[in-house]
């Protein structure tokens, strides 16, 4: 099993909002983690520290030496794919060829104020953009209309260090996305919010069958995002993480509820009426998540979850660490985790 870091914090009220990102990434670089994943979110507290993963990756490229810098994910339908290719090519040069990108279609309607014309067909747009992104990375031109109305061929500058772009596709658990990723010869980035390990195993089987049918040269890589904290000896990790994880999940649910209101699927009154029930459900969800779907606890408990993920076909675990614990505790937990799970 490979291990990487994942960030997706809710907004923090501090003068140094990126302290944990920088310190954890440099520490992970020293400890032997494979990669760091940087998300893209807009206009909301939940994930709002990361409106542009390429900018964050550029900063980290200058303070790390070996760890890969990955978009997890870049929401390509919000952007011109030429700009995506240019930005990540700059990071590839700054980092000496350590870039990889996972593409996502997006789901929050408000994000699409950046490209409202792409919202309805965002999945199809993303799939076409991945093809274009890979072509641009290889140095192939794309035809575009210029300011005078003429069609011209353009290629990106600077040329990236890596001749081929390592690409992932992000899936919340849709079998269709897993199958398409296999057909496209992409890796997969996923999580356990909308699927359990049994469903994930079925999706991975679909993915690898599609890879074989497409004539892919290898089995692909499935990366699973999991909340992670390995406690100190004698520490009550369940009590330590309960409230931060509960608040984190509440922020995620609140964002989804707001999006449903904006799309007219439910009313604001209906969402408000659900809050009392949500409070009860969150406690149950945190307990279930702690026991079954997270790397939280001592080394033995975490190893059991890792083994189940490996049996489902997972190749890499992206350790989501910024869900509300103090920075010092997170960094100490990373050191303990590395000492148990990452070979020296």
Coordinates of C-alpha atoms in Angstrom, one line a residue:
X1 CA 0.0 0.0 0.0
X2 CA 1.2 3.5 -0.9
X3 CA 0.3 6.4 1.4
X4 CA -0.2 10.1 0.5
X5 CA -1.7 13.2 2.2
X6 CA -5.1 14.8 1.4
X7 CA -6.2 18.2 2.3
X8 CA -9.8 19.4 2.3
X9 CA -10.2 21.7 5.3
X10 CA -13.1 23.8 6.3
X11 CA -12.1 27.5 6.5
X12 CA -10.0 28.3 9.6
X13 CA -9.9 31.7 11.3
X14 CA -6.2 32.4 11.7
X15 CA -3.6 34.7 10.3
X16 CA -1.7 31.7 9.0
X17 CA -4.3 29.6 7.2
X18 CA -1.8 27.5 5.3
X19 CA 0.5 26.6 8.2
X20 CA -0.7 23.0 8.4
X21 CA -0.6 22.4 4.7
X22 CA 3.0 23.6 4.4
X23 CA 4.3 22.0 7.6
X24 CA 2.5 18.6 7.0
X25 CA 3.6 18.5 3.3
X26 CA 7.3 19.2 4.2
X27 CA 7.1 16.6 7.0
X28 CA 5.5 14.0 4.7
X29 CA 8.2 14.7 2.2
X30 CA 10.8 13.7 4.8
X31 CA 8.8 10.7 6.1
X32 CA 8.4 9.0 2.7
X33 CA 4.8 9.6 1.8
X34 CA 4.2 9.2 -1.9
X35 CA 2.2 12.4 -2.7
X36 CA 0.1 15.3 -1.5
X37 CA -3.3 15.9 -2.9
X38 CA -4.7 19.5 -3.2
X39 CA -8.4 20.0 -3.9
X40 CA -10.3 22.7 -5.7
X41 CA -13.3 24.4 -4.0
X42 CA -14.9 27.8 -4.4
X43 CA -16.9 30.4 -2.4
X44 CA -17.7 28.3 0.7
X45 CA -15.9 27.7 4.0
X46 CA -15.8 23.9 3.4
X47 CA -12.7 23.5 1.3
X48 CA -12.5 27.2 0.7
X49 CA -8.8 27.4 1.4
X50 CA -8.2 25.8 -2.0
X51 CA -9.6 27.8 -4.9
X52 CA -6.7 26.9 -7.1
X53 CA -4.7 23.7 -6.4
X54 CA -2.0 24.7 -8.9
X55 CA -1.1 27.8 -6.9
X56 CA -0.8 25.8 -3.7
X57 CA 1.2 23.1 -5.5
X58 CA 3.6 25.8 -6.9
X59 CA 4.2 27.0 -3.3
X60 CA 4.8 23.4 -2.1
X61 CA 7.2 22.7 -5.0
X62 CA 9.7 25.1 -3.5
X63 CA 9.7 23.6 0.0
X64 CA 9.7 19.9 -0.9
X65 CA 12.1 17.6 -2.7
X66 CA 10.6 14.3 -3.7
X67 CA 6.9 14.1 -2.8
X68 CA 4.5 14.2 -5.8
X69 CA 2.2 17.2 -6.1
X70 CA -1.3 16.2 -7.3
X71 CA -4.5 18.0 -8.0
X72 CA -7.2 16.2 -6.1
X73 CA -9.2 17.4 -8.0
X74 CA -9.0 20.1 -10.6
X75 CA -12.6 20.8 -11.7
X76 CA -11.9 21.1 -15.4
X77 CA -15.4 22.2 -16.5
X78 CA -14.9 25.4 -14.6
X79 CA -11.9 26.3 -16.7
X80 CA -10.4 26.6 -20.2
X81 CA -8.3 23.4 -20.4
X82 CA -5.5 25.4 -22.0
X83 CA -5.1 27.3 -18.7
X84 CA -5.2 24.1 -16.7
X85 CA -2.4 22.6 -18.8
X86 CA -0.3 25.8 -18.6
X87 CA -0.6 26.1 -14.9
X88 CA 0.3 22.5 -14.1
X89 CA 3.2 22.6 -16.6
X90 CA 4.7 25.5 -14.6
X91 CA 4.4 23.4 -11.4
X92 CA 5.9 20.4 -13.2
X93 CA 8.9 22.6 -14.1
X94 CA 9.2 24.1 -10.6
X95 CA 9.0 20.7 -9.0
X96 CA 11.3 18.9 -11.4
X97 CA 8.6 16.6 -12.8
X98 CA 6.5 15.8 -9.7
X99 CA 3.0 16.7 -11.0
X100 CA -0.1 14.5 -11.4
X101 CA -3.7 15.6 -11.9
X102 CA -7.1 14.1 -11.0
X103 CA -10.0 15.6 -12.9
X104 CA -13.4 16.1 -11.5
X105 CA -16.7 17.2 -13.0
X106 CA -17.9 19.3 -10.1
X107 CA -21.4 19.2 -8.6
X108 CA -22.0 22.5 -6.7
X109 CA -24.1 24.7 -9.0
X110 CA -22.7 27.9 -7.4
X111 CA -19.2 26.9 -8.5
X112 CA -20.3 27.2 -12.0
X113 CA -20.7 31.0 -11.9
X114 CA -17.2 30.5 -13.4
X115 CA -18.5 28.6 -16.4
X116 CA -22.3 28.4 -16.3
X117 CA -22.6 27.1 -19.8
X118 CA -20.8 23.8 -18.7
X119 CA -22.9 22.9 -15.8
X120 CA -25.6 20.7 -17.5
X121 CA -23.1 18.7 -19.5
X122 CA -20.2 18.9 -17.0
X123 CA -19.4 15.2 -17.0
X124 CA -19.1 15.0 -20.8
X125 CA -17.1 18.3 -20.8
X126 CA -14.7 16.8 -18.2
X127 CA -14.1 13.7 -20.2
X128 CA -13.4 15.6 -23.4
X129 CA -11.1 17.9 -21.5
X130 CA -9.0 15.1 -20.1
X131 CA -8.3 14.0 -23.7
X132 CA -7.3 17.5 -24.6
X133 CA -5.2 18.0 -21.4
X134 CA -3.2 14.9 -22.2
X135 CA -2.7 16.0 -25.8
X136 CA -1.6 19.5 -24.8
X137 CA 0.8 17.9 -22.2
X138 CA 2.4 15.9 -25.0
X139 CA 3.0 19.1 -27.0
X140 CA 0.1 18.6 -29.5
X141 CA -1.6 21.8 -30.7
X142 CA -5.3 22.7 -30.3
X143 CA -7.2 24.9 -32.7
X144 CA -8.8 28.0 -31.2
X145 CA -10.3 31.2 -32.5
X146 CA -8.2 34.3 -31.8
X147 CA -9.1 37.9 -31.2
X148 CA -9.6 38.7 -34.9
X149 CA -11.8 35.7 -35.5
X150 CA -9.2 33.6 -37.2
X151 CA -8.6 29.9 -36.2
X152 CA -5.0 29.3 -35.0
X153 CA -3.1 26.3 -33.6
X154 CA -1.6 26.8 -30.1
X155 CA 0.6 24.7 -27.9
X156 CA 1.4 25.3 -24.2
X157 CA 4.5 26.9 -22.8
X158 CA 6.5 26.1 -20.9
X159 CA 6.9 22.5 -22.0
X160 CA 6.4 20.2 -19.0
X161 CA 9.2 18.0 -17.7
X162 CA 7.2 14.8 -17.8
X163 CA 6.4 13.6 -21.4
X164 CA 3.1 12.1 -20.3
X165 CA 0.7 13.5 -17.7
X166 CA -0.3 11.0 -14.9
X167 CA -4.0 11.3 -14.6
X168 CA -6.7 10.2 -12.2
X169 CA -10.5 10.6 -12.5
X170 CA -12.4 11.5 -9.3
X171 CA -15.5 9.4 -8.4
X172 CA -17.9 9.7 -5.5
X173 CA -18.8 6.1 -6.1
X174 CA -20.6 6.0 -9.4
X175 CA -20.0 2.8 -11.3
X176 CA -20.2 4.7 -14.5
X177 CA -17.3 6.9 -13.6
X178 CA -15.2 3.9 -12.6
X179 CA -15.9 2.2 -15.9
X180 CA -15.2 5.4 -17.9
X181 CA -11.9 5.9 -16.0
X182 CA -10.9 2.4 -17.1
X183 CA -11.9 3.0 -20.7
X184 CA -9.8 6.2 -20.6
X185 CA -6.8 4.5 -19.1
X186 CA -6.9 6.9 -16.1
X187 CA -6.3 6.1 -12.4
X188 CA -9.1 6.6 -9.9
X189 CA -9.4 8.8 -6.8
X190 CA -12.4 8.0 -4.6
X191 CA -13.7 8.0 -1.0
X192 CA -16.1 6.2 1.3
X193 CA -18.7 8.9 1.8
X194 CA -21.1 7.5 -0.8
X195 CA -20.0 3.8 -0.8
X196 CA -18.8 1.2 1.6
X197 CA -15.8 -1.1 1.0
X198 CA -18.1 -3.8 -0.5
X199 CA -19.5 -1.4 -3.1
X200 CA -16.0 0.0 -3.7
X201 CA -14.7 -3.6 -4.4
X202 CA -17.4 -4.0 -7.0
X203 CA -16.5 -0.6 -8.6
X204 CA -12.8 -1.5 -8.7
X205 CA -13.6 -4.8 -10.4
X206 CA -15.6 -2.8 -13.1
X207 CA -12.7 -0.4 -13.4
X208 CA -10.1 -3.1 -13.9
X209 CA -12.2 -5.0 -16.4
X210 CA -12.7 -1.7 -18.4
X211 CA -8.9 -1.2 -18.3
X212 CA -8.3 -4.7 -19.7
X213 CA -10.9 -4.2 -22.4
X214 CA -9.2 -0.9 -23.4
X215 CA -5.9 -2.6 -23.7
X216 CA -4.3 -0.7 -20.9
X217 CA -0.7 -1.7 -20.1
X218 CA -1.3 -2.1 -16.4
X219 CA -3.9 -2.5 -13.7
X220 CA -4.2 1.2 -12.9
X221 CA -4.0 2.8 -9.5
X222 CA -7.0 3.2 -7.2
X223 CA -6.5 5.9 -4.5
X224 CA -8.9 6.0 -1.5
X225 CA -9.3 9.1 0.6
X226 CA -9.6 8.3 4.3
X227 CA -9.7 10.5 7.4
X228 CA -6.5 9.6 9.3
X229 CA -5.1 10.0 12.8
X230 CA -2.9 7.5 14.7
X231 CA -3.1 8.4 18.4
X232 CA -0.4 8.3 21.0
X233 CA -0.1 5.3 23.3
X234 CA -3.0 5.5 25.8
X235 CA -4.8 8.3 24.0
X236 CA -8.6 8.1 23.7
X237 CA -8.7 8.7 20.0
X238 CA -12.4 8.3 19.7
X239 CA -13.0 11.1 22.1
X240 CA -10.2 13.2 20.6
X241 CA -11.6 13.1 17.0
X242 CA -15.4 13.0 17.8
X243 CA -16.2 16.7 17.8
X244 CA -13.8 17.7 15.0
X245 CA -15.0 14.9 12.7
X246 CA -18.7 15.7 13.6
X247 CA -18.2 19.4 12.7
X248 CA -16.4 18.4 9.5
X249 CA -19.2 16.2 8.4
X250 CA -21.8 18.8 9.3
X251 CA -20.0 21.3 7.1
X252 CA -20.1 18.8 4.2
X253 CA -23.8 18.1 4.7
X254 CA -24.6 21.8 5.0
X255 CA -22.9 22.5 1.7
X256 CA -24.9 19.7 0.0
X257 CA -28.1 21.0 1.5
X258 CA -27.4 24.6 0.3
X259 CA -26.8 23.3 -3.2
X260 CA -30.1 21.3 -3.2
X261 CA -31.9 24.5 -2.2
X262 CA -30.3 26.5 -5.0
X263 CA -31.3 23.8 -7.5
X264 CA -34.9 23.8 -6.3
X265 CA -34.8 20.2 -5.1
X266 CA -35.8 21.1 -1.6
X267 CA -36.9 24.3 0.2
X268 CA -34.9 26.1 2.8
X269 CA -37.6 25.4 5.4
X270 CA -37.3 21.7 4.6
X271 CA -33.5 21.8 5.2
X272 CA -34.0 23.7 8.5
X273 CA -36.6 21.1 9.6
X274 CA -34.0 18.4 9.1
X275 CA -31.4 19.9 11.3
X276 CA -32.6 18.3 14.6
X277 CA -32.7 14.9 12.9
X278 CA -29.3 15.6 11.4
X279 CA -27.8 16.2 14.8
X280 CA -28.8 12.8 15.9
X281 CA -27.7 11.2 12.7
X282 CA -24.3 12.8 12.8
X283 CA -23.4 11.2 16.1
X284 CA -24.3 7.8 14.7
X285 CA -22.4 8.6 11.5
X286 CA -19.3 9.6 13.3
X287 CA -19.4 6.4 15.4
X288 CA -19.9 4.2 12.3
X289 CA -17.3 6.1 10.3
X290 CA -14.8 5.7 13.2
X291 CA -15.3 2.0 13.4
X292 CA -15.5 1.1 9.7
X293 CA -14.3 3.8 7.3
X294 CA -11.5 5.7 8.7
X295 CA -7.8 5.3 9.8
X296 CA -8.5 6.6 13.3
X297 CA -7.3 4.9 16.5
X298 CA -4.2 2.9 17.3
X299 CA -1.9 1.1 14.8
X300 CA -3.7 -2.3 15.1
X301 CA -7.1 -0.8 14.4
X302 CA -5.8 1.2 11.5
X303 CA -4.0 -1.9 10.0
X304 CA -7.3 -3.8 9.9
X305 CA -8.9 -1.0 7.8
X306 CA -5.9 -0.9 5.6
X307 CA -6.1 -4.7 5.1
X308 CA -9.8 -4.4 4.1
X309 CA -9.1 -1.6 1.7
X310 CA -6.3 -3.7 0.1
X311 CA -8.6 -6.7 -0.2
X312 CA -11.1 -4.4 -2.0
X313 CA -8.4 -3.6 -4.6
X314 CA -7.1 -0.2 -3.3
X315 CA -3.5 0.6 -4.1
X316 CA -3.0 3.9 -2.3
X317 CA -4.6 5.6 0.7
X318 CA -4.8 9.4 0.7
X319 CA -4.7 10.3 4.4
X320 CA -7.1 13.2 5.0
X321 CA -5.6 15.0 8.0
X322 CA -7.1 18.5 8.2
X323 CA -10.5 17.7 9.7
X324 CA -10.1 19.9 12.8
X325 CA -7.4 18.5 15.1
X326 CA -4.7 21.0 16.3
X327 CA -1.7 21.3 14.0
X328 CA 0.7 19.9 16.6
X329 CA -1.4 16.8 17.1
X330 CA -1.8 16.2 13.3
X331 CA 2.0 16.4 12.8
X332 CA 2.7 14.1 15.7
X333 CA 0.1 11.7 14.3
X334 CA 1.8 11.7 10.9
X335 CA 5.1 10.8 12.5
X336 CA 3.5 7.9 14.4
X337 CA 1.7 6.8 11.2
X338 CA 4.9 6.8 9.2
X339 CA 6.8 4.8 11.8
X340 CA 4.2 2.0 11.6
X341 CA 3.2 2.0 7.9
X342 CA 5.9 3.5 5.7
X343 CA 9.1 1.6 5.3
X344 CA 12.2 3.5 6.3

